[in-house]
C-alpha positions as a LaTeX table, in Angstrom:
\begin{tabular}{lrrr}
\hline
Residue & $x$ (\AA) & $y$ (\AA) & $z$ (\AA) \\
\hline
Met1 & $-0.04$ & $-0.07$ & $-0.05$ \\
Ser2 & 1.16 & 3.48 & $-0.51$ \\
Leu3 & $-0.14$ & 7.17 & $-0.07$ \\
Val4 & 0.40 & 10.34 & $-2.27$ \\
Val5 & 0.25 & 13.23 & 0.71 \\
Gly6 & 1.13 & 16.85 & 0.98 \\
Gln7 & 3.49 & 18.27 & 3.27 \\
Ile8 & 3.28 & 20.90 & 6.03 \\
Val9 & 5.88 & 22.19 & 8.36 \\
Tyr10 & 5.95 & 24.80 & 11.19 \\
Ser11 & 9.18 & 25.69 & 12.97 \\
Ser12 & 11.69 & 28.66 & 13.95 \\
Phe13 & 13.61 & 29.10 & 10.83 \\
Pro14 & 16.71 & 31.30 & 10.34 \\
Arg15 & 16.24 & 35.15 & 9.76 \\
Ile16 & 12.49 & 35.04 & 9.19 \\
Gly17 & 11.50 & 33.22 & 12.48 \\
Tyr18 & 8.27 & 31.05 & 12.73 \\
Gln19 & 6.99 & 30.25 & 9.68 \\
Ile20 & 4.71 & 27.63 & 8.15 \\
Phe21 & 5.92 & 25.68 & 4.46 \\
Ala22 & 3.30 & 23.88 & 2.57 \\
Asn23 & 2.86 & 22.52 & $-0.58$ \\
Ala24 & 0.94 & 24.77 & $-3.29$ \\
Glu25 & $-2.01$ & 22.55 & $-3.50$ \\
Met26 & $-2.94$ & 22.49 & 0.31 \\
Pro27 & $-6.03$ & 24.29 & 0.71 \\
Glu28 & $-5.86$ & 27.23 & 3.17 \\
Ser29 & $-8.67$ & 26.20 & 5.50 \\
Val30 & $-6.25$ & 22.96 & 5.96 \\
Gln31 & $-3.43$ & 24.82 & 6.94 \\
Ser32 & $-5.31$ & 26.87 & 9.60 \\
Ala33 & $-6.61$ & 23.50 & 10.85 \\
Phe34 & $-2.65$ & 22.68 & 11.22 \\
Val35 & $-1.83$ & 25.88 & 12.94 \\
Glu36 & $-4.97$ & 26.16 & 15.17 \\
Asp37 & $-5.82$ & 23.00 & 16.26 \\
Ile38 & $-2.60$ & 21.06 & 16.23 \\
Val39 & 0.39 & 23.46 & 16.99 \\
His40 & $-1.29$ & 26.24 & 19.05 \\
Lys41 & $-3.63$ & 23.87 & 20.88 \\
His42 & $-0.65$ & 21.28 & 21.80 \\
Trp43 & 2.28 & 23.59 & 22.25 \\
Asp44 & 2.32 & 25.97 & 25.38 \\
Val45 & 4.95 & 28.35 & 24.85 \\
Tyr46 & 4.87 & 29.09 & 28.50 \\
Glu47 & 5.44 & 25.92 & 29.64 \\
Pro48 & 7.02 & 23.97 & 26.86 \\
Pro49 & 7.69 & 20.29 & 26.99 \\
Pro50 & 11.30 & 19.24 & 27.63 \\
Pro51 & 13.66 & 18.89 & 24.71 \\
Gly52 & 13.38 & 15.90 & 22.56 \\
Tyr53 & 9.75 & 15.28 & 23.26 \\
Arg54 & 7.90 & 14.31 & 20.40 \\
Ala55 & 4.34 & 13.20 & 19.80 \\
Gly56 & 1.99 & 11.88 & 16.90 \\
Phe57 & $-1.45$ & 13.09 & 15.74 \\
Ile58 & $-4.07$ & 12.35 & 13.39 \\
His59 & $-6.31$ & 15.32 & 12.93 \\
Gln60 & $-9.74$ & 15.30 & 10.52 \\
Ala61 & $-10.01$ & 18.60 & 9.43 \\
His62 & $-12.84$ & 17.46 & 7.21 \\
Pro63 & $-14.20$ & 13.89 & 6.01 \\
Asp64 & $-11.77$ & 14.02 & 3.00 \\
His65 & $-9.01$ & 16.17 & 4.66 \\
Thr66 & $-6.62$ & 14.49 & 7.28 \\
Leu67 & $-3.57$ & 15.74 & 8.71 \\
Phe68 & $-1.17$ & 13.11 & 10.52 \\
Gly69 & 2.57 & 13.81 & 11.76 \\
Trp70 & 4.67 & 14.54 & 14.54 \\
Leu71 & 5.32 & 17.48 & 16.95 \\
Phe72 & 8.76 & 17.79 & 18.61 \\
Asn73 & 10.62 & 19.91 & 20.96 \\
Asp74 & 13.58 & 20.40 & 18.60 \\
Gly75 & 16.00 & 22.32 & 21.06 \\
Asp76 & 17.60 & 25.54 & 20.65 \\
Asp77 & 16.65 & 27.82 & 17.70 \\
Asp78 & 19.62 & 29.62 & 15.44 \\
His79 & 19.55 & 32.73 & 18.22 \\
Gly80 & 20.06 & 30.10 & 21.03 \\
Arg81 & 16.83 & 30.37 & 22.37 \\
Pro82 & 15.38 & 26.94 & 23.91 \\
His83 & 12.29 & 24.80 & 23.27 \\
Thr84 & 11.93 & 25.13 & 19.51 \\
Pro85 & 8.70 & 23.61 & 18.02 \\
Tyr86 & 9.02 & 21.36 & 15.01 \\
Cys87 & 5.71 & 20.33 & 13.76 \\
Leu88 & 5.86 & 18.32 & 10.48 \\
Ser89 & 2.59 & 16.98 & 9.17 \\
Tyr90 & 1.25 & 14.97 & 6.04 \\
His91 & $-1.96$ & 15.88 & 4.40 \\
Leu92 & $-4.20$ & 13.12 & 2.83 \\
Asn93 & $-7.08$ & 14.40 & 0.56 \\
Gln94 & $-9.28$ & 11.33 & 0.40 \\
Pro95 & $-11.53$ & 9.63 & 3.03 \\
Leu96 & $-10.05$ & 8.19 & 6.04 \\
Glu97 & $-11.00$ & 4.46 & 5.79 \\
Ser98 & $-9.95$ & 1.59 & 8.16 \\
Asp99 & $-7.09$ & 0.10 & 6.26 \\
Ile100 & $-5.76$ & 3.72 & 5.42 \\
Ala101 & $-6.00$ & 4.64 & 9.30 \\
Asn102 & $-3.84$ & 1.45 & 9.95 \\
Phe103 & $-1.43$ & 2.33 & 7.55 \\
Ile104 & $-1.11$ & 5.88 & 9.12 \\
Val105 & $-0.64$ & 4.46 & 12.38 \\
Gln106 & 2.10 & 2.42 & 10.97 \\
Cys107 & 3.76 & 5.23 & 9.60 \\
Leu108 & 3.29 & 7.32 & 12.65 \\
Gln109 & 5.14 & 4.76 & 14.50 \\
Lys110 & 8.04 & 4.09 & 12.31 \\
Gly111 & 8.63 & 8.31 & 12.01 \\
Pro112 & 9.04 & 10.74 & 9.37 \\
Val113 & 9.80 & 9.69 & 5.61 \\
Ala114 & 11.88 & 12.77 & 5.07 \\
Leu115 & 12.63 & 15.90 & 7.08 \\
Ile116 & 11.96 & 19.54 & 6.05 \\
Pro117 & 15.10 & 20.97 & 7.55 \\
Arg118 & 14.85 & 24.09 & 9.81 \\
His119 & 18.30 & 25.15 & 9.91 \\
Ile120 & 18.06 & 26.77 & 6.53 \\
Ile121 & 15.27 & 28.47 & 5.01 \\
Pro122 & 13.65 & 25.71 & 2.86 \\
Glu123 & 12.03 & 25.52 & $-0.50$ \\
Gln124 & 8.36 & 25.00 & $-0.88$ \\
Pro125 & 7.66 & 21.38 & $-0.06$ \\
Gly126 & 5.92 & 19.27 & $-2.70$ \\
Gln127 & 3.66 & 15.96 & $-2.70$ \\
Leu128 & 5.15 & 12.73 & $-1.13$ \\
Glu129 & 4.78 & 9.38 & $-1.82$ \\
Ile130 & 4.65 & 7.07 & 1.43 \\
Thr131 & 5.47 & 3.55 & 0.78 \\
Ser132 & 4.89 & 0.52 & 3.17 \\
Asp133 & 8.90 & $-0.20$ & 2.97 \\
Tyr134 & 10.30 & 3.38 & 3.50 \\
Glu135 & 13.14 & 4.02 & 5.52 \\
Pro136 & 12.35 & 6.77 & 8.42 \\
Ala137 & 14.23 & 10.02 & 8.55 \\
Gly138 & 13.32 & 10.23 & 12.52 \\
Leu139 & 11.91 & 8.63 & 15.43 \\
Gly140 & 8.22 & 7.83 & 15.43 \\
Val141 & 5.53 & 7.61 & 18.24 \\
Thr142 & 4.40 & 4.15 & 19.92 \\
Phe143 & 0.88 & 3.31 & 19.77 \\
Thr144 & $-0.27$ & 0.40 & 21.89 \\
Ala145 & $-2.76$ & $-2.21$ & 20.36 \\
Val146 & $-5.60$ & $-0.78$ & 22.82 \\
Gln147 & $-5.01$ & 2.63 & 21.18 \\
Gln148 & $-4.98$ & 1.45 & 17.70 \\
Gln149 & $-8.23$ & $-0.13$ & 18.42 \\
Gln150 & $-9.57$ & 2.96 & 19.89 \\
Ile151 & $-8.98$ & 4.71 & 16.75 \\
Gln152 & $-10.77$ & 1.90 & 14.56 \\
Glu153 & $-13.50$ & 2.38 & 16.93 \\
Gln154 & $-13.62$ & 5.99 & 16.67 \\
Leu155 & $-13.89$ & 5.75 & 12.83 \\
Gln156 & $-17.25$ & 4.12 & 13.37 \\
His157 & $-18.73$ & 7.02 & 14.56 \\
Pro158 & $-19.90$ & 10.19 & 12.59 \\
Ser159 & $-17.51$ & 12.52 & 14.26 \\
Leu160 & $-14.11$ & 13.31 & 12.94 \\
Leu161 & $-11.16$ & 11.66 & 14.20 \\
Gln162 & $-9.01$ & 13.63 & 16.30 \\
Cys163 & $-6.07$ & 11.84 & 18.12 \\
Phe164 & $-2.97$ & 13.17 & 19.80 \\
Leu165 & $-0.56$ & 11.20 & 21.78 \\
Ala166 & 2.70 & 12.08 & 23.50 \\
Asp167 & 5.62 & 9.49 & 23.41 \\
Ser168 & 7.25 & 8.15 & 26.69 \\
Gly169 & 10.60 & 6.77 & 24.98 \\
Val170 & 13.88 & 8.42 & 25.08 \\
Pro171 & 13.85 & 12.18 & 24.22 \\
Thr172 & 15.79 & 12.83 & 21.03 \\
Leu173 & 15.97 & 15.86 & 18.87 \\
Ile174 & 14.58 & 15.70 & 15.22 \\
Asn175 & 16.92 & 18.02 & 13.69 \\
Glu176 & 20.84 & 17.99 & 14.19 \\
Pro177 & 22.22 & 20.92 & 16.07 \\
Ile178 & 23.31 & 23.61 & 13.54 \\
Thr179 & 27.20 & 24.03 & 12.77 \\
Lys180 & 29.14 & 27.00 & 12.14 \\
Ala181 & 29.81 & 25.58 & 8.44 \\
Val182 & 26.09 & 24.93 & 8.01 \\
Glu183 & 25.26 & 28.46 & 9.16 \\
Asp184 & 27.56 & 30.20 & 6.36 \\
Glu185 & 25.32 & 28.32 & 3.78 \\
Phe186 & 21.79 & 29.64 & 4.55 \\
Ile187 & 19.53 & 29.34 & 1.60 \\
Glu188 & 17.78 & 32.64 & 0.90 \\
Pro189 & 14.13 & 32.62 & $-0.27$ \\
Gln190 & 14.11 & 33.91 & $-3.76$ \\
Val191 & 13.50 & 37.88 & $-4.06$ \\
Trp192 & 12.67 & 39.51 & $-7.20$ \\
His193 & 14.29 & 43.05 & $-7.80$ \\
Gln194 & 13.34 & 45.96 & $-10.07$ \\
Pro195 & 15.59 & 46.11 & $-13.29$ \\
Leu196 & 18.08 & 48.85 & $-12.77$ \\
Ile197 & 18.17 & 51.65 & $-15.48$ \\
His198 & 21.87 & 52.24 & $-16.96$ \\
Pro199 & 22.92 & 55.84 & $-16.39$ \\
Asp200 & 22.97 & 56.70 & $-19.98$ \\
Leu201 & 19.39 & 55.44 & $-20.66$ \\
Ala202 & 17.92 & 57.67 & $-18.05$ \\
Ala203 & 15.87 & 60.86 & $-19.07$ \\
Pro204 & 17.84 & 63.86 & $-19.89$ \\
Ala205 & 18.20 & 66.61 & $-17.54$ \\
Pro206 & 16.06 & 69.58 & $-18.07$ \\
Ala207 & 17.62 & 72.65 & $-20.16$ \\
Gln208 & 19.12 & 75.67 & $-18.22$ \\
Ser209 & 19.16 & 78.95 & $-19.59$ \\
Val210 & 21.27 & 81.99 & $-18.51$ \\
Ala211 & 20.43 & 85.73 & $-18.86$ \\
Thr212 & 22.60 & 87.57 & $-21.75$ \\
Ala213 & 22.32 & 90.96 & $-23.12$ \\
Ser214 & 20.22 & 89.83 & $-25.84$ \\
Gly215 & 17.93 & 88.00 & $-23.63$ \\
Gln216 & 17.63 & 84.35 & $-22.34$ \\
Arg217 & 19.90 & 81.66 & $-23.72$ \\
Thr218 & 19.68 & 78.41 & $-23.50$ \\
Leu219 & 22.50 & 76.07 & $-22.51$ \\
Pro220 & 22.96 & 72.86 & $-24.27$ \\
Thr221 & 21.40 & 69.73 & $-22.41$ \\
Leu222 & 24.27 & 67.49 & $-21.02$ \\
Thr223 & 23.84 & 63.57 & $-21.01$ \\
Thr224 & 24.40 & 61.85 & $-17.74$ \\
Ser225 & 27.82 & 60.62 & $-18.93$ \\
Gln226 & 28.80 & 63.97 & $-19.73$ \\
Gln227 & 27.78 & 65.67 & $-16.64$ \\
Lys228 & 29.76 & 63.18 & $-14.92$ \\
Gly229 & 32.91 & 63.54 & $-16.97$ \\
Asp230 & 34.84 & 61.23 & $-14.99$ \\
Leu231 & 33.24 & 58.19 & $-15.69$ \\
Ala232 & 35.43 & 55.21 & $-15.19$ \\
Thr233 & 36.20 & 53.09 & $-18.07$ \\
Leu234 & 38.04 & 49.86 & $-18.40$ \\
Ser235 & 41.64 & 49.59 & $-19.95$ \\
Ala236 & 42.34 & 46.90 & $-22.49$ \\
Gly237 & 45.36 & 45.50 & $-20.83$ \\
Pro238 & 46.44 & 45.15 & $-17.00$ \\
Pro239 & 48.76 & 47.92 & $-15.69$ \\
Ser240 & 51.98 & 46.66 & $-13.56$ \\
Gly241 & 51.06 & 46.11 & $-9.79$ \\
Asn242 & 47.59 & 44.39 & $-10.81$ \\
Pro243 & 47.04 & 40.56 & $-10.54$ \\
Pro244 & 46.92 & 38.88 & $-13.97$ \\
Gly245 & 43.57 & 38.58 & $-15.48$ \\
Gln246 & 42.45 & 41.70 & $-13.82$ \\
Arg247 & 41.25 & 45.06 & $-15.84$ \\
Ala248 & 42.37 & 48.13 & $-14.25$ \\
Val249 & 39.98 & 51.09 & $-14.03$ \\
Thr250 & 41.43 & 54.51 & $-15.22$ \\
Arg251 & 39.72 & 57.91 & $-15.43$ \\
Lys252 & 38.33 & 59.47 & $-18.81$ \\
Pro253 & 38.91 & 63.27 & $-18.66$ \\
Pro254 & 36.06 & 65.76 & $-19.60$ \\
Ser255 & 35.27 & 66.25 & $-23.13$ \\
Glu256 & 37.49 & 68.65 & $-24.81$ \\
Asp257 & 34.76 & 69.79 & $-27.12$ \\
Leu258 & 32.02 & 70.35 & $-24.51$ \\
Ala259 & 34.38 & 72.53 & $-22.46$ \\
Arg260 & 34.94 & 74.89 & $-25.57$ \\
Gln261 & 31.01 & 75.07 & $-25.85$ \\
Ile262 & 30.62 & 76.18 & $-22.37$ \\
Ile263 & 33.28 & 78.80 & $-22.60$ \\
Ser264 & 31.83 & 80.19 & $-26.10$ \\
Ile265 & 28.37 & 80.62 & $-24.28$ \\
Leu266 & 30.18 & 82.12 & $-21.16$ \\
Asp267 & 32.17 & 84.74 & $-23.44$ \\
Glu268 & 28.82 & 85.78 & $-25.04$ \\
Thr269 & 27.18 & 86.59 & $-21.55$ \\
Leu270 & 30.09 & 89.13 & $-20.68$ \\
\hline
\end{tabular}
């Protein structure tokens, strides 16, 4: 048996703090149920569980939408603050039948199929296929035979299934503590910037005028390059003192023709 599920995670991520990351197909109502009915309900920020704590859950937000996954106390965040919640959930978009519920319980006992790392800013997760023979990426939560039977009995009732179980095993962090090498290799979220306009393509400066004996006289409009005059240009060959392969920067003198035009205009005004 196998299931194709969506993914959603809530935790503290470098530079952006507490965020959720979910696959694009997941409805907003399901994402809201994940945050409000699982994270906020089962994580007490004032009295958090000890580091290494883990719990498993099955939460029907709708007869055709089931969330199941794990809630961990994953230790310190990137600022050294303790008690970082890490909640990873899978989203099943189909009715929850008896055999599927058994498969989900086995998955919760084995552990996550794959981890969405929190020590870097992750990419948007996609859908995931869970097979019966997958190798878990972390520890799961133990369900007793009685608890599994209670889940099956609850499926026979018209109410939605909502199960949350804290594990009593040895506390273990789900994400390895961050190292300095990893900290220097953060994945930044993609940011779009407005294209820059080259100075020579900018709108010309407005024409200026000066008073002369015969009336107003308009000065020639200068382009951006002419106004700067000393615009840096690259020389073809590397001068002495520069490393091989590097191109040197020289200064371009102001245009002599432009200087003559300005002197001529000023002479007429005197």
